[in-house]
Short mmCIF file of C-alpha atoms in Angstrom, two decimals:
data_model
loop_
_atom_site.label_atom_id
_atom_site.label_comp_id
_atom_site.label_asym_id
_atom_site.label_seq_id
_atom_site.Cartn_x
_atom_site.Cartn_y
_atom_site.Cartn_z
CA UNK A 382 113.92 100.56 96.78
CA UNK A 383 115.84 101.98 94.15
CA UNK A 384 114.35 105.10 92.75
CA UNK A 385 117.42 104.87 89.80
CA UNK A 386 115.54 101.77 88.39
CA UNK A 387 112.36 103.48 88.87
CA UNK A 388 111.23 101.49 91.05
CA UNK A 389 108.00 102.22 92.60
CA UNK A 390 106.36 100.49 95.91
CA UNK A 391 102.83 101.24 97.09
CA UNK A 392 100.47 99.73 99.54
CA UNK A 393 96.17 100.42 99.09
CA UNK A 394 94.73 99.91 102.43
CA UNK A 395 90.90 99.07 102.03
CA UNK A 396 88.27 97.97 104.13
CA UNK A 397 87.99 94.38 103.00
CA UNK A 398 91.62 93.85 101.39
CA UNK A 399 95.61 95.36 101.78
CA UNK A 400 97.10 94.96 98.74
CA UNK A 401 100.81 95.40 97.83
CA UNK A 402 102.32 96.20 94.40
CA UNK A 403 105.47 96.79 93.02
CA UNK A 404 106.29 97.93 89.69
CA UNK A 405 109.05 99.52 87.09
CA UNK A 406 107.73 102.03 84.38
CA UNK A 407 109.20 101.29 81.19
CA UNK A 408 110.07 104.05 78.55
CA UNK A 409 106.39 103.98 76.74
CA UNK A 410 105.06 104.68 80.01
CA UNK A 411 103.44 101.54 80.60
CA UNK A 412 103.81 99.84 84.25
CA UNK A 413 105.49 96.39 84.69
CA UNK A 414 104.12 95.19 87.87
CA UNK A 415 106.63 93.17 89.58
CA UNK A 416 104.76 91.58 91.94
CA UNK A 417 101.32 92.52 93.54
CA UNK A 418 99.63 90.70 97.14
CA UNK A 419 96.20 90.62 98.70
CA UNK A 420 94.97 90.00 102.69
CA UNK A 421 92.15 89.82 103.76
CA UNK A 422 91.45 93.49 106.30
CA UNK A 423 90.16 93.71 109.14
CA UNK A 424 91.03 97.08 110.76
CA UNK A 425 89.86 99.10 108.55
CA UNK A 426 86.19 100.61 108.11
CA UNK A 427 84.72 102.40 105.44
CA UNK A 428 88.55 103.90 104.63
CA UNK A 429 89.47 104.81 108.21
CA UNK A 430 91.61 102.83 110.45
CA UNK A 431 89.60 101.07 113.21
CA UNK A 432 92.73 98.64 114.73
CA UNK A 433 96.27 99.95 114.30
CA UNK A 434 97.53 96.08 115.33
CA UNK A 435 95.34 94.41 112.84
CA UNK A 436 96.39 96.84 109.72
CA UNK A 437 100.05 96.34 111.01
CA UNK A 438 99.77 93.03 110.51
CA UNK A 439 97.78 93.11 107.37
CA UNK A 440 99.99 95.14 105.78
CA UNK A 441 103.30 92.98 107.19
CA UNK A 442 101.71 90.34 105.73
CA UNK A 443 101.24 91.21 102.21
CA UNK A 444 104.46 93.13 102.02
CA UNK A 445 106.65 90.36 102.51
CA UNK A 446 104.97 88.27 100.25
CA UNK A 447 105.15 90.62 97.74
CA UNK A 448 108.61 91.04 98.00
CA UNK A 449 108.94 87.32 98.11
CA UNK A 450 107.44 86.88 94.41
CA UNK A 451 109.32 89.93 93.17
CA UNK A 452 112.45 89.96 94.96
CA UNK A 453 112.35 93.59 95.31
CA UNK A 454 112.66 94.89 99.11
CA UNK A 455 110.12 97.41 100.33
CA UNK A 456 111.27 100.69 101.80
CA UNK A 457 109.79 103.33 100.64
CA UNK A 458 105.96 103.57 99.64
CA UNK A 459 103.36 104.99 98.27
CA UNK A 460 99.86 105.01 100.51
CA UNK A 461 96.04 105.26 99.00
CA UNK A 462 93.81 107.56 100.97
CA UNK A 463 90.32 107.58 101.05
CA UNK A 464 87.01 107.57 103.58
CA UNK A 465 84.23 109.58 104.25
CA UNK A 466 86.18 112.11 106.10
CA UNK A 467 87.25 112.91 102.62
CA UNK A 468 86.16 116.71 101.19
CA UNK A 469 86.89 118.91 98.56
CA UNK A 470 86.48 122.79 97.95
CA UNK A 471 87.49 124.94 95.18
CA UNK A 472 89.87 128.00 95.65
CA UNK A 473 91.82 130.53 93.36
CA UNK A 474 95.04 131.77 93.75
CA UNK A 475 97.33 134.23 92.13
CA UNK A 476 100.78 135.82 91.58
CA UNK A 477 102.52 138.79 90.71
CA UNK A 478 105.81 138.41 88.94
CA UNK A 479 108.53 141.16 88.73
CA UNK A 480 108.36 141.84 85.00
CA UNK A 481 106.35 140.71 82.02
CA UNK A 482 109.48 140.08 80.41
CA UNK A 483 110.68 137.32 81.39
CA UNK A 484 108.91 134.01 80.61
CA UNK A 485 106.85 132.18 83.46
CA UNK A 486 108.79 129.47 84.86
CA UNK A 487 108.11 126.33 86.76
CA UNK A 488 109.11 127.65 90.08
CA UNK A 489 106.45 130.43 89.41
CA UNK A 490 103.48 127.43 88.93
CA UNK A 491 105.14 125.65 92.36
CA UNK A 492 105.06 129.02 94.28
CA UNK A 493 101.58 129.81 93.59
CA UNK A 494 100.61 126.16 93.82
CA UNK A 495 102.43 126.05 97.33
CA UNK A 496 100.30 129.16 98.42
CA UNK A 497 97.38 127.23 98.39
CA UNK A 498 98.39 124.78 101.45
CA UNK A 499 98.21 128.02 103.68
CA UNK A 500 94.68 128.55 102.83
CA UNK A 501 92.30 128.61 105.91
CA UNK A 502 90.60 125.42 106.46
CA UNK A 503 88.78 123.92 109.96
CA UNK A 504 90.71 122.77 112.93
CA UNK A 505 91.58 118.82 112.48
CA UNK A 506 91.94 118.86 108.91
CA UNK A 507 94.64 119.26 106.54
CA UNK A 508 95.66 119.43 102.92
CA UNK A 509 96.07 116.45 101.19
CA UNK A 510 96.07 117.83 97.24
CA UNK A 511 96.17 120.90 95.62
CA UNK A 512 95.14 120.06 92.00
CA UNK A 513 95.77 123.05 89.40
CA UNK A 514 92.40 123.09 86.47
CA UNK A 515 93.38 125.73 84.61
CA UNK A 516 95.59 129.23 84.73
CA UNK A 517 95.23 132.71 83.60
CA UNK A 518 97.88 134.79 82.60
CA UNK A 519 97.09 138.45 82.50
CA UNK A 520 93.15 137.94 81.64
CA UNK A 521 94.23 135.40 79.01
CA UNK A 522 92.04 132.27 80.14
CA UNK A 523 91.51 129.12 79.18
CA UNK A 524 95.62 127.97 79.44
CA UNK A 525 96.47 124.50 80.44
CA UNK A 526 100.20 124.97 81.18
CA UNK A 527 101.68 128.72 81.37
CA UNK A 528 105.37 127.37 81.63
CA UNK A 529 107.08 129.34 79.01
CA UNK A 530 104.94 131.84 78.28
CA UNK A 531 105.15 136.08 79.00
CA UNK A 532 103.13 137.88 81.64
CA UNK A 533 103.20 139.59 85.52
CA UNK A 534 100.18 138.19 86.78
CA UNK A 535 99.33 134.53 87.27
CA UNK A 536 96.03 133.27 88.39
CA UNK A 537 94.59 129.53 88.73
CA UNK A 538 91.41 127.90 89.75
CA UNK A 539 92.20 125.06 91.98
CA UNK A 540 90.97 122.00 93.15
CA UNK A 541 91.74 121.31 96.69
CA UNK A 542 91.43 118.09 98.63
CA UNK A 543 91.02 118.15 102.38
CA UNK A 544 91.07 115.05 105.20
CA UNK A 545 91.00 114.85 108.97
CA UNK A 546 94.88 114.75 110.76
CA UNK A 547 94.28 111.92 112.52
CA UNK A 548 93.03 109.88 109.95
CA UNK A 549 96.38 110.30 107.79
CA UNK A 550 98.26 110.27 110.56
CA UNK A 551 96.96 106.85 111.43
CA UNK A 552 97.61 105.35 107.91
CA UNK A 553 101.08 106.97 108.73
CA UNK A 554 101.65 105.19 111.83
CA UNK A 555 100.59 101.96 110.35
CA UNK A 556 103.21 101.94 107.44
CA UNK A 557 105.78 103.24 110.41
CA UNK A 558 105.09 100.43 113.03
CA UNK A 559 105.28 97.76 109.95
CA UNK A 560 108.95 98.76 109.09
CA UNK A 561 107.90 100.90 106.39
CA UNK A 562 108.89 104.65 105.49
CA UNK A 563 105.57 106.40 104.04
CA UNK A 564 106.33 108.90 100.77
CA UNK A 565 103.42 109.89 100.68
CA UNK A 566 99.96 109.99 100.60
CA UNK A 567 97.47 109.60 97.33
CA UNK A 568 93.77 110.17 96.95
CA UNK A 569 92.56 106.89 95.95
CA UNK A 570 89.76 107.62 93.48
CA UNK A 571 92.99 109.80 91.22
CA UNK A 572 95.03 106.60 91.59
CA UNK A 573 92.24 104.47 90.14
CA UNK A 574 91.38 107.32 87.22
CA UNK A 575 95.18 107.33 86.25
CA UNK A 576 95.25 103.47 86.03
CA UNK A 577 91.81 103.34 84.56
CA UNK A 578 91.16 105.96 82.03
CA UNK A 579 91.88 106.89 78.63
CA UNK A 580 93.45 109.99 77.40
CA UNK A 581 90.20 110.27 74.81
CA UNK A 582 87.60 109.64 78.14
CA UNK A 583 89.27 112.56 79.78
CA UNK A 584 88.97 115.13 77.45
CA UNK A 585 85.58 114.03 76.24
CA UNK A 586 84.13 114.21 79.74
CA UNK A 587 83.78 110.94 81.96
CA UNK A 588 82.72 109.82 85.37
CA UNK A 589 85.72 106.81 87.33
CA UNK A 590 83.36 104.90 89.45
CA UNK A 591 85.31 102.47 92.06
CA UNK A 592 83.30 100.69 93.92
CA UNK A 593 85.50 99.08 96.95
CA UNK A 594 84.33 96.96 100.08
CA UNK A 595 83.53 100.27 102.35
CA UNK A 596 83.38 103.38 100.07
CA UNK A 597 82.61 104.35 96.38
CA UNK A 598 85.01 106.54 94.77
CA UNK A 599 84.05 109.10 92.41
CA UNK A 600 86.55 111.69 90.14
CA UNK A 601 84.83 113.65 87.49
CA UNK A 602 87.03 114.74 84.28
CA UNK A 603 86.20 117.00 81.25
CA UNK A 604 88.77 118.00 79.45
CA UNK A 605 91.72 116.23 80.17
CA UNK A 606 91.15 118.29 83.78
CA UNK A 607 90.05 116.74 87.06
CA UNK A 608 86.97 118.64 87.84
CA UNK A 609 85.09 116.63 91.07
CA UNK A 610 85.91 113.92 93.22
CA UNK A 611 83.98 112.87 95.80
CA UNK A 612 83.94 109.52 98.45
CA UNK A 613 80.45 108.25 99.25
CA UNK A 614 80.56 106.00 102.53
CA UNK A 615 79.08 103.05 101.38
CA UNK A 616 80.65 100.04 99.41
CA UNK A 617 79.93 96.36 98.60
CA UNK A 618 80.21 95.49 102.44
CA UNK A 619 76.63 97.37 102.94
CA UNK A 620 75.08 94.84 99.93
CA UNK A 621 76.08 92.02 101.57
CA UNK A 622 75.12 92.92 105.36
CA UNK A 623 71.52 93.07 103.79
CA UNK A 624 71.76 89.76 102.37
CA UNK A 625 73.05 88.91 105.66
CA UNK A 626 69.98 90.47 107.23
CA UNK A 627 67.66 90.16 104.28
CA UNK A 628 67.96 86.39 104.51
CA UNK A 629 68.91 85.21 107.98
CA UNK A 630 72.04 83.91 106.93
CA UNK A 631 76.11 83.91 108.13
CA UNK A 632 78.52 87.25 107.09
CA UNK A 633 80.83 84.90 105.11
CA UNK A 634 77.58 83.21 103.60
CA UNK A 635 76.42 86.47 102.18
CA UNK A 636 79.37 86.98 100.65
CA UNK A 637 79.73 84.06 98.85
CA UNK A 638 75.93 84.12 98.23
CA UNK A 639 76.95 87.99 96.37
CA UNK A 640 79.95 86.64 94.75
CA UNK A 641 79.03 83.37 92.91
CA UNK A 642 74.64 83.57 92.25
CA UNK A 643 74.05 87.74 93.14
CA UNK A 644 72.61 89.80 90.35
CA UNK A 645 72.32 93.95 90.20
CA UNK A 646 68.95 93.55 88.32
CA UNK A 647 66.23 91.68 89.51
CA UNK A 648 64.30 91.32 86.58
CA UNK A 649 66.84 89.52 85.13
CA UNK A 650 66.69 86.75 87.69
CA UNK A 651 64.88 83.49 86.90
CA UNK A 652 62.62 82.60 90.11
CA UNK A 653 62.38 79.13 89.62
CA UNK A 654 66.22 79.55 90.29
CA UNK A 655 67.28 78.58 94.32
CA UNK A 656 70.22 78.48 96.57
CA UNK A 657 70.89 76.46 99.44
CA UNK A 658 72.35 77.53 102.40
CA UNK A 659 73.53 75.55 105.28
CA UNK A 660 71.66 75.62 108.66
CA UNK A 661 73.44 77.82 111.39
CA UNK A 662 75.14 74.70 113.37
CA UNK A 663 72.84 72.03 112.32
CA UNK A 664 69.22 73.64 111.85
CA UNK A 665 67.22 73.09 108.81
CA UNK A 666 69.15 74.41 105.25
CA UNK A 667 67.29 77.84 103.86
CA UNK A 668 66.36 78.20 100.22
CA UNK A 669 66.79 81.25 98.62
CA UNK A 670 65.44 82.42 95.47
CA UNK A 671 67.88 84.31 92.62
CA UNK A 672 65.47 86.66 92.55
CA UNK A 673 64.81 87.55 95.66
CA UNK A 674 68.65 88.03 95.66
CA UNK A 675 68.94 90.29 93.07
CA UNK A 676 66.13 92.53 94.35
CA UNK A 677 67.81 92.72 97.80
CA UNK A 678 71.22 93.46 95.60
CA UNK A 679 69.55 95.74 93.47
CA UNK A 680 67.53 97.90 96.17
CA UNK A 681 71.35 98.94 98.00
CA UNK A 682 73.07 99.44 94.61
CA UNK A 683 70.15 101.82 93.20
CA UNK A 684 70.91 103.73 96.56
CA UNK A 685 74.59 103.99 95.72
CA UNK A 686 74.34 104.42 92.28
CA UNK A 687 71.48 107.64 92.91
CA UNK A 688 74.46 109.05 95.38
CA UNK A 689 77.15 108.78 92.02
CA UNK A 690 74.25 110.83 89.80
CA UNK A 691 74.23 113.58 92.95
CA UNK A 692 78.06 113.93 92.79
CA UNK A 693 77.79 114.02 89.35
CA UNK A 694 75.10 116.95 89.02
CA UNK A 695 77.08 118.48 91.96
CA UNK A 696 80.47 118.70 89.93
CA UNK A 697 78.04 121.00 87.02
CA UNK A 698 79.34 118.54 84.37
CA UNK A 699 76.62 115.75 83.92
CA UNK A 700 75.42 117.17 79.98
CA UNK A 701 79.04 117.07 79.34
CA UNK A 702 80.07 113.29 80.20
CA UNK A 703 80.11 112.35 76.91
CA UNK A 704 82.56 109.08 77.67
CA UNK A 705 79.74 108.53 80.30
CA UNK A 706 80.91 106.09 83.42
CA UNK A 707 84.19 103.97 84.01
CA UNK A 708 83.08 101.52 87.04
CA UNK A 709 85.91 99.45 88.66
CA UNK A 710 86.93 97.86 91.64
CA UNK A 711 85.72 94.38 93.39
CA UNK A 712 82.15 96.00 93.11
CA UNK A 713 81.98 96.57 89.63
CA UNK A 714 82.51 92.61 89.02
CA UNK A 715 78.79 92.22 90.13
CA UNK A 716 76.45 90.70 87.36
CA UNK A 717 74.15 92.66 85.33
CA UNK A 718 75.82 95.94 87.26
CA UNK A 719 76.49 97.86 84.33
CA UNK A 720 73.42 97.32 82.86
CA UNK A 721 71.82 98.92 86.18
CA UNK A 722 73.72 101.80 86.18
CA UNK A 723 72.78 102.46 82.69
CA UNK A 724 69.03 102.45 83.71
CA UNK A 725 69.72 104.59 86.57
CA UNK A 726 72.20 107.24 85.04
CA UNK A 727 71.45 107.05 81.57
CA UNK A 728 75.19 107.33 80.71
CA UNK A 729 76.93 105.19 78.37
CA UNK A 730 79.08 102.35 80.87
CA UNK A 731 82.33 100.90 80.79
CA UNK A 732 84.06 98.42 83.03
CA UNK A 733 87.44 99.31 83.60
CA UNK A 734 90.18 96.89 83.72
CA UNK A 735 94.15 98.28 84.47
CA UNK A 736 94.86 96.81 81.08
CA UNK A 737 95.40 100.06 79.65
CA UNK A 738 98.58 101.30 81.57
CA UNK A 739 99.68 97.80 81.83
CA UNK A 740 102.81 96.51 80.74
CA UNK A 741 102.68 92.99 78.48
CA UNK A 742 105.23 91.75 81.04
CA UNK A 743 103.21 92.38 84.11
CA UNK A 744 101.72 89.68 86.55
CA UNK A 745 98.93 88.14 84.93
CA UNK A 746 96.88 88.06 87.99
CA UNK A 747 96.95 92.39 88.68
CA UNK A 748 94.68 92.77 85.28
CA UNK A 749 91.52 93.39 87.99
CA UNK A 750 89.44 95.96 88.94
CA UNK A 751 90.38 95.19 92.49
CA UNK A 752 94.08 96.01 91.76
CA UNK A 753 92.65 99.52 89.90
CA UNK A 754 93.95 101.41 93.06
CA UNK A 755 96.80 99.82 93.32
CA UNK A 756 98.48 100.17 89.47
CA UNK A 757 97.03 103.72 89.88
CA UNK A 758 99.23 103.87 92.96
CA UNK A 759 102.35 103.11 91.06
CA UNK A 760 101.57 105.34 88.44
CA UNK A 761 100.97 108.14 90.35
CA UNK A 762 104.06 107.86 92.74
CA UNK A 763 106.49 107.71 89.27
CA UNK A 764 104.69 111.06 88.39
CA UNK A 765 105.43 112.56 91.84
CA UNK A 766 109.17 111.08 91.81
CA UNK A 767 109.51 112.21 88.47
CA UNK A 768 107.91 115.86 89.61
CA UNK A 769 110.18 116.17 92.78
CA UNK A 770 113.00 114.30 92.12
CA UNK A 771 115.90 115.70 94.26
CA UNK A 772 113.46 115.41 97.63
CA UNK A 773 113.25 111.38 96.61
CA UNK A 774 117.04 111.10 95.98
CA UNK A 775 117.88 112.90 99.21
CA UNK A 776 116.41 110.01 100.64
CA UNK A 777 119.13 107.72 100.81
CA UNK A 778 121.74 110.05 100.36
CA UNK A 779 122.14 110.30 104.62
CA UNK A 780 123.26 107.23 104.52
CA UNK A 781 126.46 107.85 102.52
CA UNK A 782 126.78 110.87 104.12
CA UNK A 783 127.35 108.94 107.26
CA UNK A 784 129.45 106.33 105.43
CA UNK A 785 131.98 109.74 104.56
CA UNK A 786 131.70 111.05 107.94
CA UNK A 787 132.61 107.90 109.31
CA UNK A 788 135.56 107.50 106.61
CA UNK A 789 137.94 109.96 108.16
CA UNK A 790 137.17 108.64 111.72
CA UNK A 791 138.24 105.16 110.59
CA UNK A 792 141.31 106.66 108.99
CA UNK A 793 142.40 108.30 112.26
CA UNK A 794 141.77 105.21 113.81
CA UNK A 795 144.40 103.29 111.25
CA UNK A 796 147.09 106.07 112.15
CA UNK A 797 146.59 105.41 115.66
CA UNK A 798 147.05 101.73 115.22
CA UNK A 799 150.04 102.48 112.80
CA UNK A 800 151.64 104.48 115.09
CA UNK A 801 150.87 102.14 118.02
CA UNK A 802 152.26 99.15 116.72
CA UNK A 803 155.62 100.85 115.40
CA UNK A 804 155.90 102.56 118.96
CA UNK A 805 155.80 99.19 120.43
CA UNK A 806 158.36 97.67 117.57
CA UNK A 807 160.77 100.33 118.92
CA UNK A 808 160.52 99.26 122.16
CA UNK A 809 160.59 95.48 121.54
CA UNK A 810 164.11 96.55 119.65
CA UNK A 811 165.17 99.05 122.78
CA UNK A 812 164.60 96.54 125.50
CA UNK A 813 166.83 93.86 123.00
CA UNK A 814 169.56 96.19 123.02
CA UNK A 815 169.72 96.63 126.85
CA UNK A 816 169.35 92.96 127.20
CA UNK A 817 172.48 92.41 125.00
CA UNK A 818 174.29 95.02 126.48
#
């Protein structure tokens, strides 16, 4: 992957899909996705890697078709994190400069940003974000970016995420053992947010809502600044396990039973309304009513939706989300769900579709709240490239420092041979001589 062409690669591993995307950022800052593949998961539980063969091969899978239908080869990538392991905390740091003189520079913001990943935290765990809200320079609060600007003493109020070791490292080994080279790692629920949101929702106040197959992702903004996030342990999976349950019926029945007739509200249901379902290897068909489907739907999604509103409240921002809710991924295409989680929050609701950082020339197919993650993904990685980008474009410099080390080798090599074949000339001409003689 060619990080001149700003090229970006990145691979969301979820609990019922892997996805791969690739895509160039164009000048306007808009994403033109190259080429973007789905598989089906199975190794993978609510975020957390169950099988390390089965996401191998998950991930194999989708990255060669991707690069297939974009003719762009996969090295280096970009990797969603997520799961219930998944915490944050809030922290603030500070500096003192020299002098007051001189203005603040970036290398000031990295220091003190960099202190932050020596902060104590519990055995097992490690630092997966530091996320700066907002600085003070000498008691002057309220600044967004101090770049530029006089003063000895820096502070900042940071938001820090936190996950388990073993649980990154296993998403690490994953991309390793499938001939991949991990960049790194991205909080999932930030990746959906930058593919998702407006400029306007952020600095009104708004709640990103992705609902995947095994968690719901939640990232809190109020002026322009990331102020929560939060990963509840429960996705669309859990709705259709109760169907499964609720109604006697086959895992991939449920599904299909959720996908095509389900409903979020139940009063909206018709019960005169019924469904089919085939017998379990020839025994009688059930019937099942829409509306007994919706209330079964309805009943788990209330329960998720009441853990959003405590995130929410938790953040201390819920009087301020004007923009109200963003809901997206493959959960947020359930019928009548916005509607319910207007009842239940009593926010104004939006579903969000990656139209808004997408390029016109994109794949027509990645305009989907399932691929919110995974345009986020892109976007994000171009913003850490474009952060940090001498550590990126060190990356393949190795190998043409090997191709110079080898140069003078091979050089040698041709002298030898040079010198070889005259010596032998000279004696080819030597023993002609004494043969004439």
């Amino acid at each position: 992957m060619s990080y001149n062409e700003h090229i970006v690669a990145a691979v969301d591993i979820g609990t019922t899909k892997v996805a791969a995307i690739v895509g160039k950022i164009k000048e306007n800052g808009k994403v033109d996705i190259k080429g973007v593949s789905k598989t089906p998961s199975t190794g993978i539980k609510r975020g957390v890697v169950q099988n390390i063969d089965e996401t191998v091969n998950a991930i194999k899978k989708t990255v060669n078709e991707v690069q297939a239908a974009s003719g762009t080869s996969l090295t280096n990538v970009f990797v969603g994190i997520a799961g219930q392991h998944i915490k944050t905390i809030r922290n603030r740091g500070y500096i003192n400069r020299n002098s007051s003189e001189d203005e603040i520079t970036k290398e000031d913001i990295d220091a003190l940003i960099n202190e932050m990943y020596n902060i104590s935290i519990d055995v097992g765990e490690e630092i997966i974000h530091v996320l700066p809200q907002n600085f003070i320079v000498d008691n002057e609060t309220g600044i967004k970016n101090p770049v530029g600007m006089l003063g000895r003493r820096v502070e900042a109020n940071f938001h820090i995420v936190i996950g388990q070791i073993t649980s990154a490292r296993n998403i690490g080994k994953c991309i390793s053992k499938a001939g991949l080279s991990l960049n790194e790692l991205i909080l999932q629920p930030l990746a959906s947010s930058t593919a998702i949101l407006t400029a306007d929702e952020k600095e009104a106040g708004v709640t990103l809502v992705d609902i995947g197959g095994g968690t719901t992702d939640v990232a809190v903004y109020y002026d322009e600044i990331i102020r929560h996030t939060a990963v509840i342990p429960f996705g669309g999976d859990v709705v259709t396990k109760d169907i499964k349950e609720g109604c006697s019926i086959l895992q991939r029945q449920a599904e299909l039973l959720k996908v095509q007739y389900g409903s979020a509200l139940g009063d909206l249901a018709r019960e005169d309304e019924v469904v089919s379902i085939p017998g379990i290897s020839g025994r009688e068909p059930k019937e099942i009513t829409l509306k007994s489907l919706a209330y079964i739907i309805q009943s788990r999604m209330e329960e998720i939706l009441n853990a959003v509103l405590y995130e929410i409240e938790n953040s201390g921002y819920y009087d301020r989300m004007s923009a109200g809710i963003v809901v997206t991924g493959g959960g947020a295409l359930l019928r009548d769900l916005p509607q319910l989680i207007k009842f239940v929050t009593g926010m104004d609701v939006r579903l969000g579709y990656p139209a808004v950082r997408l390029a016109s020339e994109s794949v027509k197919e990645v305009n989907d709240p399932i691929f919110s993650t995974s345009v986020g993904l892109v976007l994000k990685g171009h913003e850490i490239y474009e952060q940090d980008r001498e550590k990126y474009a060190q990356k393949e410099e190795p190998e043409e420092e090997a191709q110079e080390e080898n140069e003078p080798a091979e050089q040698e090599n041709d002298r030898k041979n040079l010198f070889s074949r005259l010596k032998d000339a000279f004696n080819d001409i030597f023993e002609e001589n004494d043969t004439e003689m």
